[in-house]
């Protein structure tokens, strides 16, 4: 199938990044959210990010206005149903995602492919609640979407080959690389990354090192561009905890038990950069470790 029009549900950090790269690559985009403010903020952020790319010579100046012209916004799911490919990028909670797909189903075209940008939730389970499990799969972008080159494509047990090939072609048109992953908890990237972050939190929790020494050790000792606690703040500690819970529940192995300190930070509302406090305090000119 030739995908020309893409629906993106959720105008947050991931959703606006997905809309950005889709529009820049020539797809018409319908960006949906339940909040008009979120949609307005997303458009402003996309415009800003495109302008930054142009100022650095990564894209032509004309590409900015052309990409923005390809993006329309709507608070009505019915408008998303008129697309060839839907990418759900809402909050990482299964009940929310299920409710979105339930509401979206009556408005879909027969050929529309449904996908989720979930970082950990079962694709097979999400697909089973729809009328098209064979045309449903995981389409997991990395954050920040305009910068990161990888997209995980995750087949559910019922996903057919045409759906996979169509989504793989879309990834190629974006100039990104697809990694095919099986539908097991957290897939590839987060199956490896999140336990490392969780172990870094345990290292902090047990007093083996402080925030700064843990991050510096991994940056200078393992050549990581960001320390694991700094990265956790960037991702969002609530997201990290949600993925660890999916791993722990789905695989029933104690090595995936979320660190109590990670849970405590989330309970405090210290979720990282998005709330200005996490393992670092971002309210001043430079981030300051909170432990």
Coordinates of C-alpha atoms in Angstrom, one line a residue:
X1 CA 0.0 0.0 0.0
X2 CA 1.2 3.5 -0.8
X3 CA 0.9 5.6 2.3
X4 CA 0.2 9.3 1.6
X5 CA -1.7 10.6 4.6
X6 CA -0.7 9.8 8.2
X7 CA -2.7 10.4 11.4
X8 CA -0.7 11.0 14.6
X9 CA -2.7 10.7 17.9
X10 CA -1.1 12.7 20.8
X11 CA 0.6 16.0 20.4
X12 CA 3.2 15.6 23.1
X13 CA 7.0 15.3 22.7
X14 CA 6.8 12.1 20.7
X15 CA 3.7 13.0 18.7
X16 CA 5.0 16.4 17.5
X17 CA 8.3 14.8 16.6
X18 CA 6.6 12.1 14.6
X19 CA 4.5 14.7 12.8
X20 CA 7.6 16.8 12.2
X21 CA 9.5 14.0 10.4
X22 CA 6.5 12.7 8.5
X23 CA 5.6 16.2 7.1
X24 CA 9.3 16.9 6.3
X25 CA 9.4 13.6 4.3
X26 CA 6.4 14.5 2.2
X27 CA 3.5 12.9 4.0
X28 CA 0.3 14.8 4.8
X29 CA -0.3 14.7 8.5
X30 CA -3.3 15.0 10.7
X31 CA -2.2 15.7 14.3
X32 CA -4.8 14.9 16.9
X33 CA -5.1 15.6 20.6
X34 CA -7.8 16.2 23.2
X35 CA -6.3 19.6 24.0
X36 CA -6.3 22.5 21.6
X37 CA -3.5 24.1 23.7
X38 CA -1.4 20.9 23.2
X39 CA -2.0 21.1 19.5
X40 CA -1.0 24.8 19.3
X41 CA 2.1 24.2 21.4
X42 CA 3.0 21.2 19.1
X43 CA 2.8 23.3 16.0
X44 CA 4.9 26.0 17.6
X45 CA 7.5 23.4 18.6
X46 CA 7.6 21.8 15.2
X47 CA 8.1 25.2 13.6
X48 CA 10.9 26.0 16.0
X49 CA 12.6 22.7 15.4
X50 CA 12.3 22.9 11.6
X51 CA 13.8 26.5 11.7
X52 CA 16.7 25.2 13.8
X53 CA 17.4 22.5 11.2
X54 CA 17.3 25.1 8.5
X55 CA 19.7 27.4 10.4
X56 CA 22.2 24.6 10.7
X57 CA 22.0 23.8 7.0
X58 CA 20.4 20.4 7.5
X59 CA 17.3 21.3 5.4
X60 CA 16.4 24.1 2.9
X61 CA 14.6 27.1 4.2
X62 CA 11.7 26.4 1.8
X63 CA 11.3 22.9 3.4
X64 CA 10.2 24.6 6.6
X65 CA 7.1 26.2 5.2
X66 CA 6.4 23.2 2.9
X67 CA 6.4 20.8 5.9
X68 CA 4.2 23.1 8.1
X69 CA 1.7 23.3 5.2
X70 CA 1.4 19.5 5.3
X71 CA 0.3 19.4 8.9
X72 CA -3.3 19.9 10.0
X73 CA -4.6 19.6 13.5
X74 CA -7.9 18.3 14.9
X75 CA -9.5 17.4 18.2
X76 CA -11.8 14.9 16.4
X77 CA -10.7 11.3 16.0
X78 CA -13.0 11.1 12.9
X79 CA -10.5 13.2 11.0
X80 CA -7.7 10.8 11.9
X81 CA -9.8 7.9 10.5
X82 CA -9.5 9.3 7.0
X83 CA -5.7 8.5 6.8
X84 CA -3.7 5.6 5.4
X85 CA -1.6 5.0 8.5
X86 CA -2.4 5.9 12.1
X87 CA 0.4 6.2 14.7
X88 CA -0.9 6.4 18.3
X89 CA 1.5 8.3 20.5
X90 CA -0.5 8.9 23.6
X91 CA 0.5 8.4 27.3
X92 CA 2.2 5.0 28.0
X93 CA -0.8 3.5 29.7
X94 CA -2.6 0.6 28.2
X95 CA -6.1 1.6 29.3
X96 CA -5.7 5.0 27.6
X97 CA -4.4 3.4 24.3
X98 CA -7.2 0.9 24.3
X99 CA -9.8 3.6 24.8
X100 CA -8.3 5.6 21.9
X101 CA -8.5 2.6 19.5
X102 CA -12.0 1.8 20.6
X103 CA -13.2 5.3 19.8
X104 CA -11.2 5.4 16.5
X105 CA -12.4 2.1 15.0
X106 CA -15.8 3.4 13.7
X107 CA -14.1 6.1 11.7
X108 CA -11.4 4.1 9.9
X109 CA -11.1 3.3 6.2
X110 CA -11.0 -0.4 5.4
X111 CA -7.3 -0.2 4.3
X112 CA -6.0 2.0 7.2
X113 CA -3.1 0.5 9.1
X114 CA -3.1 1.0 12.9
X115 CA 0.2 1.3 14.8
X116 CA 1.3 2.3 18.3
X117 CA 4.4 4.1 19.4
X118 CA 4.3 2.2 22.6
X119 CA 7.7 1.6 24.1
X120 CA 6.8 -1.6 26.0
X121 CA 3.1 -2.6 25.8
X122 CA 2.0 -5.8 24.1
X123 CA 1.2 -5.2 20.4
X124 CA -0.7 -8.5 20.2
X125 CA -2.9 -7.5 23.1
X126 CA -3.6 -4.0 21.7
X127 CA -4.3 -5.4 18.3
X128 CA -6.7 -8.1 19.6
X129 CA -9.2 -5.4 20.7
X130 CA -9.5 -3.9 17.1
X131 CA -11.2 -5.1 14.0
X132 CA -7.9 -5.4 12.1
X133 CA -5.2 -7.3 14.1
X134 CA -3.5 -8.2 10.8
X135 CA -3.1 -4.5 10.0
X136 CA -1.8 -3.5 13.4
X137 CA 1.8 -3.3 14.6
X138 CA 4.2 -1.4 16.8
X139 CA 5.9 1.7 15.3
X140 CA 8.3 2.8 18.0
X141 CA 10.3 6.0 17.4
X142 CA 13.2 7.0 19.6
X143 CA 13.3 10.4 21.4
X144 CA 14.0 13.0 20.1
X145 CA 12.4 11.8 16.9
X146 CA 13.9 14.3 14.4
X147 CA 17.4 13.3 15.6
X148 CA 17.4 9.6 16.4
X149 CA 17.8 7.3 13.4
X150 CA 16.2 4.1 14.7
X151 CA 12.5 2.9 14.5
X152 CA 11.5 -0.4 16.1
X153 CA 8.9 -2.2 14.0
X154 CA 7.1 -4.8 16.2
X155 CA 4.8 -7.4 14.7
X156 CA 2.0 -8.8 16.8
X157 CA 1.1 -12.4 16.4
X158 CA -1.5 -11.6 13.7
X159 CA 0.4 -8.9 11.8
X160 CA 0.6 -9.8 8.1
X161 CA 3.5 -9.3 5.8
X162 CA 2.0 -6.5 3.7
X163 CA 1.5 -4.4 6.8
X164 CA 5.1 -4.9 7.9
X165 CA 6.4 -4.1 4.4
X166 CA 4.3 -1.0 4.1
X167 CA 5.6 0.3 7.5
X168 CA 9.2 -0.6 6.6
X169 CA 8.8 1.5 3.4
X170 CA 7.5 4.5 5.4
X171 CA 10.6 4.2 7.7
X172 CA 12.9 4.2 4.6
X173 CA 11.1 7.3 3.2
X174 CA 11.8 9.0 6.5
X175 CA 15.5 8.3 6.0
X176 CA 15.6 6.2 9.2
X177 CA 16.6 2.6 9.9
X178 CA 14.1 0.0 10.9
X179 CA 14.9 -2.7 13.4
X180 CA 12.5 -5.7 13.5
X181 CA 11.5 -6.7 17.0
X182 CA 9.4 -9.5 18.3
X183 CA 6.4 -8.7 20.6
X184 CA 7.9 -9.4 24.0
X185 CA 7.9 -6.9 26.9
X186 CA 9.8 -3.7 26.1
X187 CA 11.0 -5.0 22.7
X188 CA 14.8 -4.5 22.0
X189 CA 15.9 -1.0 23.0
X190 CA 14.1 -0.7 26.3
X191 CA 14.6 -4.4 27.2
X192 CA 18.3 -3.5 27.3
X193 CA 18.3 0.2 28.3
X194 CA 15.7 0.3 31.1
X195 CA 17.3 -2.4 33.3
X196 CA 20.6 -0.4 33.0
X197 CA 18.9 2.8 34.1
X198 CA 17.1 0.8 36.9
X199 CA 20.5 -0.6 38.0
X200 CA 21.9 2.9 38.1
X201 CA 19.1 4.0 40.4
X202 CA 19.8 0.9 42.6
X203 CA 23.5 2.0 42.7
X204 CA 22.4 5.4 43.9
X205 CA 19.8 3.9 46.3
X206 CA 22.4 1.6 47.9
X207 CA 25.0 4.5 48.3
X208 CA 27.6 3.0 45.9
X209 CA 27.8 6.3 44.2
X210 CA 26.1 9.7 44.1
X211 CA 24.2 11.1 41.0
X212 CA 27.3 12.9 39.6
X213 CA 29.7 10.0 40.1
X214 CA 27.4 7.5 38.5
X215 CA 26.8 9.6 35.5
X216 CA 30.4 10.6 35.1
X217 CA 31.5 7.0 35.4
X218 CA 29.3 5.8 32.6
X219 CA 30.1 8.8 30.3
X220 CA 33.9 8.6 30.8
X221 CA 34.2 4.9 31.6
X222 CA 31.8 3.5 29.0
X223 CA 31.8 6.4 26.5
X224 CA 28.0 6.9 26.9
X225 CA 26.9 10.4 25.6
X226 CA 24.7 10.8 28.6
X227 CA 24.8 9.2 32.1
X228 CA 22.0 6.8 32.9
X229 CA 20.4 9.1 35.5
X230 CA 20.6 12.1 33.2
X231 CA 19.0 10.0 30.5
X232 CA 16.3 8.8 32.9
X233 CA 15.4 12.5 33.6
X234 CA 15.3 13.2 29.8
X235 CA 13.0 10.2 29.1
X236 CA 10.8 10.9 32.2
X237 CA 11.0 8.9 35.4
X238 CA 7.3 8.0 35.1
X239 CA 8.0 6.4 31.7
X240 CA 11.0 4.5 33.0
X241 CA 8.9 3.2 35.9
X242 CA 6.1 2.2 33.6
X243 CA 8.4 0.2 31.4
X244 CA 10.1 -1.5 34.3
X245 CA 6.7 -2.5 35.6
X246 CA 5.8 -4.0 32.2
X247 CA 9.1 -5.9 32.2
X248 CA 8.6 -7.1 35.8
X249 CA 4.9 -8.1 35.2
X250 CA 5.4 -9.6 31.8
X251 CA 8.5 -11.6 32.4
X252 CA 8.1 -12.4 36.1
X253 CA 11.8 -12.2 36.8
X254 CA 13.0 -10.4 39.9
X255 CA 15.9 -8.8 38.0
X256 CA 13.3 -6.4 36.5
X257 CA 12.0 -5.2 39.9
X258 CA 11.8 -1.4 39.8
X259 CA 14.1 0.3 42.3
X260 CA 12.1 1.7 45.3
X261 CA 13.9 5.0 44.9
X262 CA 12.6 5.3 41.3
X263 CA 9.1 4.7 42.6
X264 CA 9.7 7.3 45.3
X265 CA 10.7 10.0 42.8
X266 CA 7.7 9.3 40.7
X267 CA 5.4 9.5 43.8
X268 CA 7.0 12.9 44.6
X269 CA 6.2 14.1 41.1
X270 CA 9.9 14.5 40.4
X271 CA 9.7 13.1 36.9
X272 CA 12.8 14.7 35.4
X273 CA 13.2 17.5 32.9
X274 CA 9.5 17.9 32.2
X275 CA 8.8 18.8 35.9
X276 CA 12.1 20.6 36.4
X277 CA 13.2 18.1 39.1
X278 CA 14.3 14.5 38.9
X279 CA 17.8 13.1 39.7
X280 CA 18.8 16.6 38.8
X281 CA 17.2 20.0 39.7
X282 CA 16.7 22.0 36.5
X283 CA 15.3 25.2 38.0
X284 CA 18.6 27.1 37.9
X285 CA 21.0 27.9 35.2
X286 CA 22.7 24.6 35.4
X287 CA 21.4 21.2 36.5
X288 CA 22.2 20.3 40.1
X289 CA 22.1 16.7 41.5
X290 CA 19.3 16.1 44.0
X291 CA 21.2 13.3 45.8

